[in-house]
Structure formats: structure tokens, C-alpha cells
JSON list of C-alpha atoms in Angstrom, two decimals:
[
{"chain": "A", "resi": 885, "resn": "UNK", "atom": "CA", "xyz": [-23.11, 42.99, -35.62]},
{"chain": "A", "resi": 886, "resn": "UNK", "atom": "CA", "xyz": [-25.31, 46.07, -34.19]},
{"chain": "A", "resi": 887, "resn": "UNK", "atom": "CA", "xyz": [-23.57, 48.42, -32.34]},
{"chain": "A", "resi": 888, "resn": "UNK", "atom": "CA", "xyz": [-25.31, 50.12, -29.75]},
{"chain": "A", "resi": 889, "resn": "UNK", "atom": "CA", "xyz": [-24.66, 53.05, -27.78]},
{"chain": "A", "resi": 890, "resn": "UNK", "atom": "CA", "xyz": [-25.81, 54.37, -24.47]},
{"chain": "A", "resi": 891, "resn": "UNK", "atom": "CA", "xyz": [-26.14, 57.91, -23.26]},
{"chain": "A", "resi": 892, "resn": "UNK", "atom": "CA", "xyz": [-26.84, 59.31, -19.54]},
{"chain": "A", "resi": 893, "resn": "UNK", "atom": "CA", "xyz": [-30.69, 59.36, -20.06]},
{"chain": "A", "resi": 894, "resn": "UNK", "atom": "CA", "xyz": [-30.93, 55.88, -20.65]},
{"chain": "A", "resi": 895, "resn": "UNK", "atom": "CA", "xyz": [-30.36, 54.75, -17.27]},
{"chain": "A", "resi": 896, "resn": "UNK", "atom": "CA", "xyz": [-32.67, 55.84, -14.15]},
{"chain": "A", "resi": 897, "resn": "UNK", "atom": "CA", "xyz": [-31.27, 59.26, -12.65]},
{"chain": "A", "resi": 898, "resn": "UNK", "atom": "CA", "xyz": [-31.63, 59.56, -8.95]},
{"chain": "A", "resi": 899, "resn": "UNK", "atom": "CA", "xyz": [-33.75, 62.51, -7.74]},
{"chain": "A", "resi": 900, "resn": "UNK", "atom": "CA", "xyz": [-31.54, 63.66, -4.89]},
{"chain": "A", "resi": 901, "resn": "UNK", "atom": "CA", "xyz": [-27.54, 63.43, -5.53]},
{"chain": "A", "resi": 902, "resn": "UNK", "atom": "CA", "xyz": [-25.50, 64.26, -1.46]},
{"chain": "A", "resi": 903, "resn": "UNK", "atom": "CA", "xyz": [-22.06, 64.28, -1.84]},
{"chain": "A", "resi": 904, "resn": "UNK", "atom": "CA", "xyz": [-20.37, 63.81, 1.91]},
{"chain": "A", "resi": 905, "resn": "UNK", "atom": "CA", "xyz": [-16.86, 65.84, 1.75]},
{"chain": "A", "resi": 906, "resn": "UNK", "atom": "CA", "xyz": [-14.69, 65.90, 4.59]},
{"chain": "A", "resi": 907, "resn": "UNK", "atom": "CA", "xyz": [-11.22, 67.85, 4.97]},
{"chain": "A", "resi": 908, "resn": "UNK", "atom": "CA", "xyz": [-7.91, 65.80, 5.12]},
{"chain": "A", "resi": 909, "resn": "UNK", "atom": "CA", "xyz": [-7.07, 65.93, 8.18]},
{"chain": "A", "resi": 910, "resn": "UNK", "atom": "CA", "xyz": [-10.57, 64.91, 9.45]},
{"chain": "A", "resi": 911, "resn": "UNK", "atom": "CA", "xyz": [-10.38, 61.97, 6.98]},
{"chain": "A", "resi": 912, "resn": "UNK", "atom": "CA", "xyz": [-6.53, 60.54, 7.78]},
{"chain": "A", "resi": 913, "resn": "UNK", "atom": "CA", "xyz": [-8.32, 60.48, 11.34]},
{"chain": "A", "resi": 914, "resn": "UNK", "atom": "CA", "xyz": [-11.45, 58.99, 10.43]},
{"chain": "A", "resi": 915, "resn": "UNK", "atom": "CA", "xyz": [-8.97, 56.46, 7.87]},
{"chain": "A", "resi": 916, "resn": "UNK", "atom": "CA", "xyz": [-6.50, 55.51, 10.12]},
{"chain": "A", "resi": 917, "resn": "UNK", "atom": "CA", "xyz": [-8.98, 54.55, 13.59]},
{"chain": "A", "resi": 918, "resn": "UNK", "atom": "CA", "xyz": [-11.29, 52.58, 10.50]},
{"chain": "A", "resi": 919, "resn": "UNK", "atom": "CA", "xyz": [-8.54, 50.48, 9.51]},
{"chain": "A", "resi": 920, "resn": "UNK", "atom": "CA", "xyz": [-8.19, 49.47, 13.03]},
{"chain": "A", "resi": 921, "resn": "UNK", "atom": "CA", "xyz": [-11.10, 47.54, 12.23]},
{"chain": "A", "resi": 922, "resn": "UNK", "atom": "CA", "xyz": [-11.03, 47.04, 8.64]},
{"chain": "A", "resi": 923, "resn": "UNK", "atom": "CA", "xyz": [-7.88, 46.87, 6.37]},
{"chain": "A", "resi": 924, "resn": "UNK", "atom": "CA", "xyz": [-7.76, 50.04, 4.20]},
{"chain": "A", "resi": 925, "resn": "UNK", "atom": "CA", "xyz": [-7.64, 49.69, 0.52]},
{"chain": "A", "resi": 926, "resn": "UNK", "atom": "CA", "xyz": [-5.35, 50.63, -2.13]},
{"chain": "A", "resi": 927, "resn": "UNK", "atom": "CA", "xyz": [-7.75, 53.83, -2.33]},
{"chain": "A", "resi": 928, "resn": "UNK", "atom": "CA", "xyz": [-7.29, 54.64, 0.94]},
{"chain": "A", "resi": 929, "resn": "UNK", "atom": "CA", "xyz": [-3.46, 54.94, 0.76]},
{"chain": "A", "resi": 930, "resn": "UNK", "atom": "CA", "xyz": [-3.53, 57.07, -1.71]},
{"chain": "A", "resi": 931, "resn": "UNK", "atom": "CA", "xyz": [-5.67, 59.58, -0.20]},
{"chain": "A", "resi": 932, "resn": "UNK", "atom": "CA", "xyz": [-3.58, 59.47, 2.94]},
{"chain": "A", "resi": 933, "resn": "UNK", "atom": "CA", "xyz": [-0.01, 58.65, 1.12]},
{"chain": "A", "resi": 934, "resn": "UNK", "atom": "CA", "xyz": [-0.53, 61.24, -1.67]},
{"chain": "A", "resi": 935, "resn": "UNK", "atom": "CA", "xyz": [-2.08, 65.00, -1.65]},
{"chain": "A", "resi": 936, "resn": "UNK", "atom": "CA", "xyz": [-2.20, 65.35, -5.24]},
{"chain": "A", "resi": 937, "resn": "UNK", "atom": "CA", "xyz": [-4.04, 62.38, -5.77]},
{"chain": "A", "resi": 938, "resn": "UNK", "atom": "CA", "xyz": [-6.41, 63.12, -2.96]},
{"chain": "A", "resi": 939, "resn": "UNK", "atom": "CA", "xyz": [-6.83, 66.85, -4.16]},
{"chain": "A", "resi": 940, "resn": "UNK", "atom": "CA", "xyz": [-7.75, 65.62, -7.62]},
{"chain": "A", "resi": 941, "resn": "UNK", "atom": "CA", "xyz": [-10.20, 63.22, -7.01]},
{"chain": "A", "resi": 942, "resn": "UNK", "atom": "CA", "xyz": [-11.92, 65.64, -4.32]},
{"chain": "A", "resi": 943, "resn": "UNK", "atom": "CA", "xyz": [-12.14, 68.58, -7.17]},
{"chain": "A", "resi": 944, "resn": "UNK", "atom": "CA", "xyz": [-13.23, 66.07, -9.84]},
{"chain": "A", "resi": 945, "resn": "UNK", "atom": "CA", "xyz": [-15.78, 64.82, -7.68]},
{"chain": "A", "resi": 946, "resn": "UNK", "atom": "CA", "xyz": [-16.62, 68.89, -6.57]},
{"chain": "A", "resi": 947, "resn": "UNK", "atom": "CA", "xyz": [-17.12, 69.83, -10.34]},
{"chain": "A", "resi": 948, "resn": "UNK", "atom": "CA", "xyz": [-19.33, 67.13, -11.03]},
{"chain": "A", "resi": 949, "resn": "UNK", "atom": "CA", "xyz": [-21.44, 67.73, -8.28]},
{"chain": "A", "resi": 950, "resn": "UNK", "atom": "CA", "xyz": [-21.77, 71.86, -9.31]},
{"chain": "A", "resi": 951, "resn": "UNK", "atom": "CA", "xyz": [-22.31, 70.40, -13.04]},
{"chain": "A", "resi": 952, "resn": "UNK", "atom": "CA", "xyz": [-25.12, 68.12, -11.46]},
{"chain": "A", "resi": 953, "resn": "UNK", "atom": "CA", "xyz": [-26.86, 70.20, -9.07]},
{"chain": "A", "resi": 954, "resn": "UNK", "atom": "CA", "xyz": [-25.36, 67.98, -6.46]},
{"chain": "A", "resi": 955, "resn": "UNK", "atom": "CA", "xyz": [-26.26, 68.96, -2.76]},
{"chain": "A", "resi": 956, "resn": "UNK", "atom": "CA", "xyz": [-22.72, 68.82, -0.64]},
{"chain": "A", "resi": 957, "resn": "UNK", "atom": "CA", "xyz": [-22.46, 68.52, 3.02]},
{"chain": "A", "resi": 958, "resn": "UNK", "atom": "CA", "xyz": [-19.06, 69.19, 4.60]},
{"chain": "A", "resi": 959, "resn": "UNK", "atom": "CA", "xyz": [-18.87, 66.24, 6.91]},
{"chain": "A", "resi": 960, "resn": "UNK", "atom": "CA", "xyz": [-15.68, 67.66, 9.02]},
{"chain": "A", "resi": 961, "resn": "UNK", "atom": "CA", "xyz": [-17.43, 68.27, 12.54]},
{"chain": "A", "resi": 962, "resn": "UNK", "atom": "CA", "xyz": [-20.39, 66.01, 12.02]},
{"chain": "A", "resi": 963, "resn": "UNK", "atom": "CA", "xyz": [-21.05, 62.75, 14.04]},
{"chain": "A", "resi": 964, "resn": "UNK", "atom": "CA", "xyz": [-22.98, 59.94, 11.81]},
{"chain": "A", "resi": 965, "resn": "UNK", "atom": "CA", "xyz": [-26.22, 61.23, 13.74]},
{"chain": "A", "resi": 966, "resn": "UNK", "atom": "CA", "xyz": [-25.58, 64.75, 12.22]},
{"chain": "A", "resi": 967, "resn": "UNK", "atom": "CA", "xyz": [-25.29, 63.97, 8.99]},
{"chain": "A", "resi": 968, "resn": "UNK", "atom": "CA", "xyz": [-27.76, 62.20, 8.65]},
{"chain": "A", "resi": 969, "resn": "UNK", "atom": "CA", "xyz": [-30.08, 64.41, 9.84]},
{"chain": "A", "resi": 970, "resn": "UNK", "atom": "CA", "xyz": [-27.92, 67.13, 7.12]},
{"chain": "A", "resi": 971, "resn": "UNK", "atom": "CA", "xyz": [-28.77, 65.16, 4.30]},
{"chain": "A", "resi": 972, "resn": "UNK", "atom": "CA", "xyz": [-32.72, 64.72, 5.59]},
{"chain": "A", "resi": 973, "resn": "UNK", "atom": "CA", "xyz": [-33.18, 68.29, 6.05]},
{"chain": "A", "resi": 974, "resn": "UNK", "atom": "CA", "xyz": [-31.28, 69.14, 2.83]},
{"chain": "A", "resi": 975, "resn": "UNK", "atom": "CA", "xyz": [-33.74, 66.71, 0.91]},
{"chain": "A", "resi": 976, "resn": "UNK", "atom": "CA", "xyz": [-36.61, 68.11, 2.30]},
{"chain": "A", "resi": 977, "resn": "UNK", "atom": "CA", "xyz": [-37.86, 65.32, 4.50]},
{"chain": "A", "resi": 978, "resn": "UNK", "atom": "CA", "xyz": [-40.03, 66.43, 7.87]},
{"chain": "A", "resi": 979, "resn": "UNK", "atom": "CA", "xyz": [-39.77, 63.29, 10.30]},
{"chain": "A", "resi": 980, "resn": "UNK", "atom": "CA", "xyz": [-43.08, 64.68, 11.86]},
{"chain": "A", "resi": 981, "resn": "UNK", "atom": "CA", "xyz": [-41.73, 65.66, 15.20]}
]
């Protein structure tokens, strides 16, 4: 049987990469009053239940974006309006207005 292998170019790359970040105790906030509504996942208990875990998925996630050219936007005192409008002007985009 053929073996095949696949490397990053062979998929479609996006052109524009935003990683949202937020600081912990912005996010337990933001956590907890969402699972009011929705039931959190196992993910989500870690983050809150475990700093390590939480600190080491944040800085793998930070390195790839600086390996990447990823654009970051620190979500911490933005409503959803705000960052949206973040990530449009980061991107370049010009609503017209």
C-alpha cells in the first residue's frame, strides 16, 4: 500500500490569522456567567480549575501565533462590538463610513 504524506502547504492557508486572548480573570468571568447558559466543557474546567494548564495552552497558542505572523487582540476590556471592529481595522477593512 502507498503511503502518503501531507505537509502544511498542502492544505489552503488563511490570509489573515486573529488570535482573541483574554486575561484570567476576565475569562473565569466571562466562563462562569456563559455556563449559566450553556454547560462548560471539560476544557473549560481546566482553564478555570488549573493555572498551569491554562498558562500552557495560552503560551503555546502565543508562540504559534509570533511563529505565524498571527495578529493578537487582547480581548480583556472589549465588548463583542469592540472587537470586532479590532479585528476589522487590524485586517485592513474600511466599512466606508
Amino acid at each position: 500500500m502507498e503511503k502518503y504524506s501531507i505537509h502544511d502547504d498542502y492544505f489552503f492557508q488563511p490570509d489573515e490569522v486573529i488570535l482573541l486572548v483574554v486575561d484570567y480573570e476576565e475569562q473565569k468571568r466571562r466562563l462562569t456567567q456563559r455556563s449559566e447558559v450553556v454547560p462548560t466543557g471539560l476544557d473549560d474546567e481546566l482553564i478555570l480549575n488549573d493555572p498551569t494548564f491554562r498558562r500552557r495552552f495560552l503560551n503555546a497558542y502565543l508562540e504559534m501565533a509570533s511563529k505565524r505572523n498571527w495578529r493578537i487582540i487582547d480581548t480583556t476590556p472589549l465588548n463583542i462590538d469592540e472587537v470586532v471592529n479590532q479585528a476589522l481595522k487590524e485586517i485592513g477593512y474600511n466599512s466606508g463610513k
